[in-house]
Coordinates of C-alpha atoms and ligand atoms in Angstrom, one line a residue:
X312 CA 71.0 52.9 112.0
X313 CA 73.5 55.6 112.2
X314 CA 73.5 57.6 115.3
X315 CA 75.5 60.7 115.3
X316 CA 77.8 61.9 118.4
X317 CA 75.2 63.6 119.9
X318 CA 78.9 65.8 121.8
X319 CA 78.7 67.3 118.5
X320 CA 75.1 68.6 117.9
X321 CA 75.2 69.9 121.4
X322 CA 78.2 72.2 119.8
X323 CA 76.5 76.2 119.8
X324 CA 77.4 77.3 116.1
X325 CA 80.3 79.1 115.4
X326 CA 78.9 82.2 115.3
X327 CA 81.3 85.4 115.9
X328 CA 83.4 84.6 112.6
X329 CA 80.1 84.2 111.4
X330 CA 78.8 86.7 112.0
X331 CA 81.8 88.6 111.2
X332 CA 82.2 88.2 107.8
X333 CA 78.0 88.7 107.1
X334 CA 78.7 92.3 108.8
X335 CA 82.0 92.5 106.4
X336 CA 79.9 91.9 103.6
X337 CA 77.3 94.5 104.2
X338 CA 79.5 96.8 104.6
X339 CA 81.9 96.1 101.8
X340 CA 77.9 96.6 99.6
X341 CA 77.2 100.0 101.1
X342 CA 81.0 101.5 101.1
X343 CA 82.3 99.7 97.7
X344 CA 84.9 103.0 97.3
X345 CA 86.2 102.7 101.2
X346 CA 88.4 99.6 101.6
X347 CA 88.3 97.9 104.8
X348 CA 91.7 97.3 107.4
X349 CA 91.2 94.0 109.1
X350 CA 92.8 93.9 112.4
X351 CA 90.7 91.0 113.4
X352 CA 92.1 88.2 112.6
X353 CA 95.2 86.0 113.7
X354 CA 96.8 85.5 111.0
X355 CA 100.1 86.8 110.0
X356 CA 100.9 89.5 107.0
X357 CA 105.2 88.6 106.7
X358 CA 106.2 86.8 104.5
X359 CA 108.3 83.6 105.3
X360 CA 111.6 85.1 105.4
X361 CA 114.9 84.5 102.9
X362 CA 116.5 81.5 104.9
X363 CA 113.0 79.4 105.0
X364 CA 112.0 79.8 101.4
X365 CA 115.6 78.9 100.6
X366 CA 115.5 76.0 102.6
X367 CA 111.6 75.0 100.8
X368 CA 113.5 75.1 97.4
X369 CA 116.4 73.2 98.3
X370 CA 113.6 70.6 99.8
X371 CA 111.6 70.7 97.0
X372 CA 114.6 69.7 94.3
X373 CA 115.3 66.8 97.1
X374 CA 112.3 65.5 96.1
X375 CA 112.4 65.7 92.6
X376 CA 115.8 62.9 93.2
X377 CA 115.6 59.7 93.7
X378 CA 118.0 59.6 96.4
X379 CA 117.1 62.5 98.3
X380 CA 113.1 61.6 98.1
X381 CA 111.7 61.7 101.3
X382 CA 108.2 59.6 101.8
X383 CA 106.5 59.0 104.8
X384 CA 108.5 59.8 108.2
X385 CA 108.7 59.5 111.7
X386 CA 105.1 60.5 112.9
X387 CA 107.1 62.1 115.7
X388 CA 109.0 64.4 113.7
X389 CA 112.5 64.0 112.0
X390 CA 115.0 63.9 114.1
X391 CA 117.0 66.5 112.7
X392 CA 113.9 69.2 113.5
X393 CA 113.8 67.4 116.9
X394 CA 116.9 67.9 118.0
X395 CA 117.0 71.4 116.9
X396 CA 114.0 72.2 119.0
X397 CA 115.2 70.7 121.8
X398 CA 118.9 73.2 121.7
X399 CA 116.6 75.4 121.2
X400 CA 115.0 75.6 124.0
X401 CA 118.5 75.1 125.5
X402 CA 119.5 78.3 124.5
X403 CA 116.5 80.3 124.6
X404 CA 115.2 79.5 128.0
X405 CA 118.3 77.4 129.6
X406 CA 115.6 74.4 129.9
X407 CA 117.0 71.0 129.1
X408 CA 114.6 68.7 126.9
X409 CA 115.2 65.5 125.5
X410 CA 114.5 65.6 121.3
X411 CA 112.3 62.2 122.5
X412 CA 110.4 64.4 124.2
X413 CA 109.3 66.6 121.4
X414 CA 106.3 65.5 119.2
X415 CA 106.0 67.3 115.9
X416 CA 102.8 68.3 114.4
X417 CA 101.2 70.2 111.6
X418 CA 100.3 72.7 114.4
X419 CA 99.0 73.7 117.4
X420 CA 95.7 73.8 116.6
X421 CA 95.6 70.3 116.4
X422 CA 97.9 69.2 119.2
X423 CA 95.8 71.6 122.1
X424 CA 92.3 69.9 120.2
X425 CA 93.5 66.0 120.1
X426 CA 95.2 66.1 123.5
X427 CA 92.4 65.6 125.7
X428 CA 91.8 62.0 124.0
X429 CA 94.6 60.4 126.5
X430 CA 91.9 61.2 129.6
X431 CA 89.1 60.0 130.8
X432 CA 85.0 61.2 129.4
X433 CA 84.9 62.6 133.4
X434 CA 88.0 64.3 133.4
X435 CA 87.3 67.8 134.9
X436 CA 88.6 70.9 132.7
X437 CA 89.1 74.3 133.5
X438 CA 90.0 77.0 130.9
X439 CA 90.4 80.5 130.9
X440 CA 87.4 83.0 130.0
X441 CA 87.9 84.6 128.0
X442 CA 89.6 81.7 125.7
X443 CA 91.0 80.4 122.4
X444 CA 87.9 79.0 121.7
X445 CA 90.0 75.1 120.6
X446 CA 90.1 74.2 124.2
X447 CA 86.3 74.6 124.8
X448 CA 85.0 72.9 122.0
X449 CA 87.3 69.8 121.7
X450 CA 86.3 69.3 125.4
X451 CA 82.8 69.7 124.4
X452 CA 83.3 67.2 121.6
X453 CA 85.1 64.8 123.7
X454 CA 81.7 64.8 126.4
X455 CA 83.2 66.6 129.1
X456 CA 81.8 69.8 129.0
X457 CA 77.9 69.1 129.9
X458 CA 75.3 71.4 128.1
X459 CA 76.0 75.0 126.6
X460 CA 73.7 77.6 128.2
X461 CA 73.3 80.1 125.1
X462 CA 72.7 82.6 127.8
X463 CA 75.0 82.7 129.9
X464 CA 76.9 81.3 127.2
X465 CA 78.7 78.8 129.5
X466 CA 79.1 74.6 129.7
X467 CA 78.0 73.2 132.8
X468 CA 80.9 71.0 133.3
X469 CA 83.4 73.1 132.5
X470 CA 85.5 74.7 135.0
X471 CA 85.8 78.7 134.1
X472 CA 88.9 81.2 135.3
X473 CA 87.9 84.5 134.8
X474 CA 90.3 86.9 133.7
X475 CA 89.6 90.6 134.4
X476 CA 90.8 94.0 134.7
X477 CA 90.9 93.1 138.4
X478 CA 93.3 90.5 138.6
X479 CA 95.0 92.0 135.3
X480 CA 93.4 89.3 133.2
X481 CA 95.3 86.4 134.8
X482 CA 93.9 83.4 136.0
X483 CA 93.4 82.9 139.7
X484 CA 94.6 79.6 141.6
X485 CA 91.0 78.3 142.9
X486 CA 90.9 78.7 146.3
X487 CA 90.8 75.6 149.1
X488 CA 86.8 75.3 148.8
X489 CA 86.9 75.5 144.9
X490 CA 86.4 72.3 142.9
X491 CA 89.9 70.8 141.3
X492 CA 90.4 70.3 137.9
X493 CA 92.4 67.5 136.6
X494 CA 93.3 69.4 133.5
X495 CA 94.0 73.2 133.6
X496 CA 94.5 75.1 130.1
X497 CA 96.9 78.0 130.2
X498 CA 97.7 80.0 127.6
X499 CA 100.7 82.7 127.7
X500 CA 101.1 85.2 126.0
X501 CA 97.6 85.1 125.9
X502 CA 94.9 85.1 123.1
X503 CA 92.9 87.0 123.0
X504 CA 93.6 89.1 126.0
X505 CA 97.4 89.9 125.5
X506 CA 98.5 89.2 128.9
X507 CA 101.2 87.5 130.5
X508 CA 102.1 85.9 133.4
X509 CA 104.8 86.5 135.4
X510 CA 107.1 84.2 137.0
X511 CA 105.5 83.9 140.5
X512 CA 102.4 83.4 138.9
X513 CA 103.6 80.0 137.1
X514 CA 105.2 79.0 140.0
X515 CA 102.3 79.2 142.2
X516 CA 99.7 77.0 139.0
X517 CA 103.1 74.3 138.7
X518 CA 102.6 74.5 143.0
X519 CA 99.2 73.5 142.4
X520 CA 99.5 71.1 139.8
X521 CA 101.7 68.7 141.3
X522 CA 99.4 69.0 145.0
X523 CA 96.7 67.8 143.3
X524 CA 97.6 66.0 140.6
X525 CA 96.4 68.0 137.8
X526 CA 97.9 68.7 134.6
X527 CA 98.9 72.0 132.8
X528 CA 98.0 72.3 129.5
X529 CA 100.7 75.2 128.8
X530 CA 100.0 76.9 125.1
X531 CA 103.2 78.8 124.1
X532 CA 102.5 79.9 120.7
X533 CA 103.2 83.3 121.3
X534 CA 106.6 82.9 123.1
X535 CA 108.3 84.8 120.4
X536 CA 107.0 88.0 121.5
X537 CA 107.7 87.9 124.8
X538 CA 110.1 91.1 125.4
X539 CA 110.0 91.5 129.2
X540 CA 111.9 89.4 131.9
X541 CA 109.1 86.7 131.8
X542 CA 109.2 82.6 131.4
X543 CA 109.4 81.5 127.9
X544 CA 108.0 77.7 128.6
X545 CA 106.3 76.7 131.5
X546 CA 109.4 74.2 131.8
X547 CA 111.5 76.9 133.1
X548 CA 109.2 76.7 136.3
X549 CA 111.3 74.1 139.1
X550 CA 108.6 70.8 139.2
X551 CA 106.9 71.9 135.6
X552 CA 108.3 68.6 134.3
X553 CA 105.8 66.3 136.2
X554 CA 102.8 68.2 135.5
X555 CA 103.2 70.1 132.1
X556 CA 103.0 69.8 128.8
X557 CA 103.9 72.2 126.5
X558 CA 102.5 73.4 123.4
X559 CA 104.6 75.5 120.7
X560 CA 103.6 76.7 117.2
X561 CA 106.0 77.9 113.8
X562 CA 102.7 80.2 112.8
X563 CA 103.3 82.9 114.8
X564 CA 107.2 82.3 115.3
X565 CA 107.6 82.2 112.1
X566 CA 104.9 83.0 109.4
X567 CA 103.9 79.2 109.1
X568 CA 100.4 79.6 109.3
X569 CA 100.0 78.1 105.8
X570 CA 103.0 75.8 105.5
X571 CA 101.8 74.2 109.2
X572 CA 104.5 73.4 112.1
X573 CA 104.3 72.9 115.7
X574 CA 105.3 70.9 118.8
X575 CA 104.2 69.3 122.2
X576 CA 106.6 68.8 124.6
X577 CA 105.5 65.9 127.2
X578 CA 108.7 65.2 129.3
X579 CA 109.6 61.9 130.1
X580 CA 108.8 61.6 134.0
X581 CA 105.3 62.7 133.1
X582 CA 102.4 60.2 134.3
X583 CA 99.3 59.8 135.8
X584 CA 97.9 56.2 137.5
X585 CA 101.3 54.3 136.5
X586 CA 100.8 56.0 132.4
X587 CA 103.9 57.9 131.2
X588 CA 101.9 60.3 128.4
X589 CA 104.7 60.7 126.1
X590 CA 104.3 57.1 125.5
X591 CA 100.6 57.2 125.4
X592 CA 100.8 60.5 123.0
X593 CA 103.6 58.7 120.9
X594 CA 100.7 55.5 120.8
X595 CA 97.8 58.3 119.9
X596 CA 100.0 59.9 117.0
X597 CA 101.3 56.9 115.3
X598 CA 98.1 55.5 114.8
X599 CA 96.1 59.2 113.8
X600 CA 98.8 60.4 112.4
X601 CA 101.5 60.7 109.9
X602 CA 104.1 63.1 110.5
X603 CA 104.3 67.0 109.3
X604 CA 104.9 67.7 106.0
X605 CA 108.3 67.6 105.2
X606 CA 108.9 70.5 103.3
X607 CA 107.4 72.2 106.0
X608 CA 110.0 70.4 108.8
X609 CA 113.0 71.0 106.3
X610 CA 111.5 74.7 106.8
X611 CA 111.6 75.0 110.3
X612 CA 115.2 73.4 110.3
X613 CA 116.0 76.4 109.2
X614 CA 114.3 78.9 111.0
X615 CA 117.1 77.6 113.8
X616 CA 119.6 78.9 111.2
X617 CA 121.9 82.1 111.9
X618 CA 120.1 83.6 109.6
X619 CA 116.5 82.6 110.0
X620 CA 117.1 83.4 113.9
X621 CA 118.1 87.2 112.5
X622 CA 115.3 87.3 110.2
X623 CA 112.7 86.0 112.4
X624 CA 113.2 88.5 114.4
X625 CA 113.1 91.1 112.1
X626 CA 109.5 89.9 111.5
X627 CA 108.3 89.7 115.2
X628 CA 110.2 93.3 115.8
X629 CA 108.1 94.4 112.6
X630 CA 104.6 93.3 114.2
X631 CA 105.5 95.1 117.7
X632 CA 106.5 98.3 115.9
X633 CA 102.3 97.8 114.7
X634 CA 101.4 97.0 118.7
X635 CA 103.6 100.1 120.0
X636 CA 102.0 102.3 117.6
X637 CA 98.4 101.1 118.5
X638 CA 99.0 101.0 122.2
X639 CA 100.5 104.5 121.7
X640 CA 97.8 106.3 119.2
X641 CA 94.9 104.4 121.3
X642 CA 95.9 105.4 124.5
X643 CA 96.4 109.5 123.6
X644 CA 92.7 109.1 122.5
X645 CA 91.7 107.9 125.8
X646 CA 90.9 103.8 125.2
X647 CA 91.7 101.6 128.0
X648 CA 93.7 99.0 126.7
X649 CA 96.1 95.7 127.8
X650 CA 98.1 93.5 126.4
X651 CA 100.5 94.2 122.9
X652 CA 103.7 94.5 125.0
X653 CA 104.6 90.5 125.5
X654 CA 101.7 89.9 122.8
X655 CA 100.3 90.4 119.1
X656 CA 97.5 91.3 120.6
X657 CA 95.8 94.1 122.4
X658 CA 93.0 94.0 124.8
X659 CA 90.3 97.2 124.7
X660 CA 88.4 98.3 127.1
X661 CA 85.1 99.7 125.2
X662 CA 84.3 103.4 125.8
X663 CA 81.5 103.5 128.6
X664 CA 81.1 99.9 129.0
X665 CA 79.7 99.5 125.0
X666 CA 78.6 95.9 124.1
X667 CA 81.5 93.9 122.6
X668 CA 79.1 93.5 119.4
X669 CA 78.6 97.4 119.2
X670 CA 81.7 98.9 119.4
X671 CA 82.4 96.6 116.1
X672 CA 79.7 97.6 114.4
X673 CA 80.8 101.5 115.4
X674 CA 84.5 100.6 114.5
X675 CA 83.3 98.8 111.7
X676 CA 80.8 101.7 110.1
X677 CA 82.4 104.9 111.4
X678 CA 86.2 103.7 110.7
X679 CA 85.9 100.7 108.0
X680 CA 88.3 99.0 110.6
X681 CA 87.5 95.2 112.0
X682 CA 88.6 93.6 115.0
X683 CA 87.1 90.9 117.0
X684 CA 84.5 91.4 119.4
X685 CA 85.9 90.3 122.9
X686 CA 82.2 88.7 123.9
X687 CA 83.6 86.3 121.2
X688 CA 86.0 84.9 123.5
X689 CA 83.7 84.4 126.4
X690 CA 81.2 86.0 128.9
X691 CA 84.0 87.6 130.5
X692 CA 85.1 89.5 127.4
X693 CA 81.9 91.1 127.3
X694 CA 82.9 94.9 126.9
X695 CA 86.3 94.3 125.4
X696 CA 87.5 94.2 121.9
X697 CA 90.6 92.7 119.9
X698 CA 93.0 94.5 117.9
X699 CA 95.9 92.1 116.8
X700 CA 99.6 93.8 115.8
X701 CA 99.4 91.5 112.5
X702 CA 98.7 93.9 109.9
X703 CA 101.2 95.7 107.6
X704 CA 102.7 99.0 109.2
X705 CA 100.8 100.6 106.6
X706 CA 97.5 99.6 107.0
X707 CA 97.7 99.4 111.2
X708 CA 99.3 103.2 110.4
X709 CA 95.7 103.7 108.2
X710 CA 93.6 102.2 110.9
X711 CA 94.6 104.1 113.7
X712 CA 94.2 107.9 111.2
X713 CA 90.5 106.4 110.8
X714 CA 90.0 105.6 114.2
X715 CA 91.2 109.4 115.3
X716 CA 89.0 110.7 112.5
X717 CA 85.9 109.0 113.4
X718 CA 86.6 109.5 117.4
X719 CA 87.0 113.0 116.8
X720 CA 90.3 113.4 118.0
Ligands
LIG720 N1 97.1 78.4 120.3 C1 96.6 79.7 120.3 C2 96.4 80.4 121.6 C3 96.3 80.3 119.1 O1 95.8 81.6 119.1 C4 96.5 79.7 117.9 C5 96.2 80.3 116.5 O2 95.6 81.3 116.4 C6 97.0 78.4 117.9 C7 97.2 77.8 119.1 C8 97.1 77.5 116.7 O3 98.3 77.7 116.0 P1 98.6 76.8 114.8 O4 98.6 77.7 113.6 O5 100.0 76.2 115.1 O6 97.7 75.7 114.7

């Protein structure tokens, strides 16, 4: 008889999107004449600019040819987006990588879920809280994260970092009496909380890393908005290269969400009992898997462009003009708030310490604005709420007039 992976039914349900869009609903019932602004949700509102569509129709008519037709192709990536991501890097953060070193994907999404199949069922984890919730469950899948306690609404197995308004929503290095995971999950700039970690910071995690052997699972897919003096890849830390790997993503660099482009980076030198993982990985993805698309790799060729540098950045520029105004307009009416400054996203405080769940449903009925409840996230994003900078300037512009209405300012 069949017996299911019992990792899976031990998965809680996937409630707070959920839940969401049954709230969305209701509303949308009872205020049919007051359209809603959703600044909940990750996705982007650009579209891809001039130099990538360009480059998708010139693609397109290559494979309409005989001898431009492309079939299957290196599950790694072409080498021609390979080695473009690797100068990249070259000449964004001064970090040398090999184009061997890069694995191509069809995002990060899937590359932060499947990594954790090269390690052991005992492997210990620790992950931010609050957290993209991918790292979580694809642990959970995978065994390692024991048994969900819907109250506290924590694994057993799992080790947790809290990030708070105490240590400015950063993760701690665990102290000498503190269990040691063998694989760490760091995300920066940080969903949901905005946040980003500065340079000492990375040095002291890559310190710890290579003391005791663990690995950094570094998420990097919202380096484009980095605007301070901060590092852009984990790989810019001295030592990073024998105990990171690095995730990147076209989604948020570049309006791919729906064409579907992104990276690891597992540097040659990195191994673990004798195992060099970007061998391992390379063994993993030629056996799961079959390479991007390529119309979406001919794509990202050309967001490295002249142009599609220039009109990238026009994008990313376009979003933070959203996060400026918000952090701006929120802050005059007295919110607490982090994040938007390195980030798409921004971090709220709720007013007098209101449940995650109820400030949405006051944002939601008083306003007609949605964001993302931070509880969501985690236990530790209990009283916090997130706005993303991914809206059009005119709806963000709209959402922050109803918010001033409806807080009576
Ligand atoms: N990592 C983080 C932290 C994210 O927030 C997201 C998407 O929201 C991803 C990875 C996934 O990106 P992709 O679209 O490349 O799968």
């Amino acid at each position: 008889m069949i017996q299911i992976n019992q990792n899976y039914t031990k998965l809680p349900g996937n409630y707070l999107f959920a839940d969401i869009s049954r709230k969305i609903s209701l509303y949308q019932q009872r205020h049919p004449d007051k359209p809603l602004i959703r600044l909940g949700i990750g996705d982007v509102t650009r579209p891809l600019a001039p130099a990538i569509i360009s480059q998708l129709h010139q693609a397109v008519d290559e494979q309409a040819e005989t001898a431009t037709f492309k079939g299957y192709g290196p599950e790694q990536g072409y080498a021609f987006l390979r080695e473009k991501i690797a100068k990249d890097y070259q000449n964004r953060c001064g970090v040398k990588i090999q184009a061997d070193e890069i694995f191509v994907s069809d995002g990060s999404k899937c590359d932060t879920g499947n990594f954790g199949e090269l390690f052991a069922d005992d492997t210990k984890v620790a992950v931010c809280d609050p957290v993209y919730p991918v790292y979580v469950d694809s642990n959970a899948m995978a065994g390692r994260a024991g048994t969900y306690n819907q109250k506290t609404g924590r694994w057993s197995q799992l080790n947790y970092l809290p990030c708070l308004e105490d240590n400015d929503f950063l993760p701690q290095i665990p102290g000498p009496a503190e269990p040691v995971p063998d694989l760490i999950y760091l995300c920066f700039p940080n969903n949901p909380t905005g946040a980003m970690a500065g340079r000492e910071l990375l040095e002291d995690w890559v310190a710890y890393a290579r003391e005791h052997g663990s690995l950094i699972l570094y998420d990097a897919a919202y380096a484009a908005f980095i605007r301070e003096d901060l590092p852009l890849s984990i790989f810019e830390i001295e030592g990073a290269r024998s105990c990171a790997v690095e995730f990147c993503s076209f989604s948020k660099l570049a309006g791919f969400t729906g064409i579907r482009l992104g990276y690891a980076v597992i540097p040659d030198e990195l191994a673990f009992q004798g195992v060099q993982l970007n061998a391992l990985w390379s063994r993993r993805q030629t056996t799961k898997f079959n390479g991007a698309c390529c119309l979406a790799q001919s794509a990202g060729a050309a967001v490295f462009s002249e142009a599609g540098q220039q009109q990238i950045k026009d994008a990313i520029r376009y979003y933070q003009e959203n996060a400026d105004l918000m952090i701006q307009a929120l802050s005059e009416m007295g919110f607490k708030l982090s994040g938007g400054v390195n980030a798409p996203y921004i971090w709220l405080k709720t007013p007098d310490n209101m449940p995650s769940w109820d400030f949405f449903d006051l944002l939601l009925n008083e306003a007609g604005v949605v964001g993302t409840p931070g509880s969501g996230f985690g236990p530790c994003g209990e009283g916090y709420f997130r706005l993303t900078a991914f809206g059009t300037h005119e709806h963000t512009a709209q959402a922050i007039d109803r918010i001033k209405q409806s807080f009576g300012q």
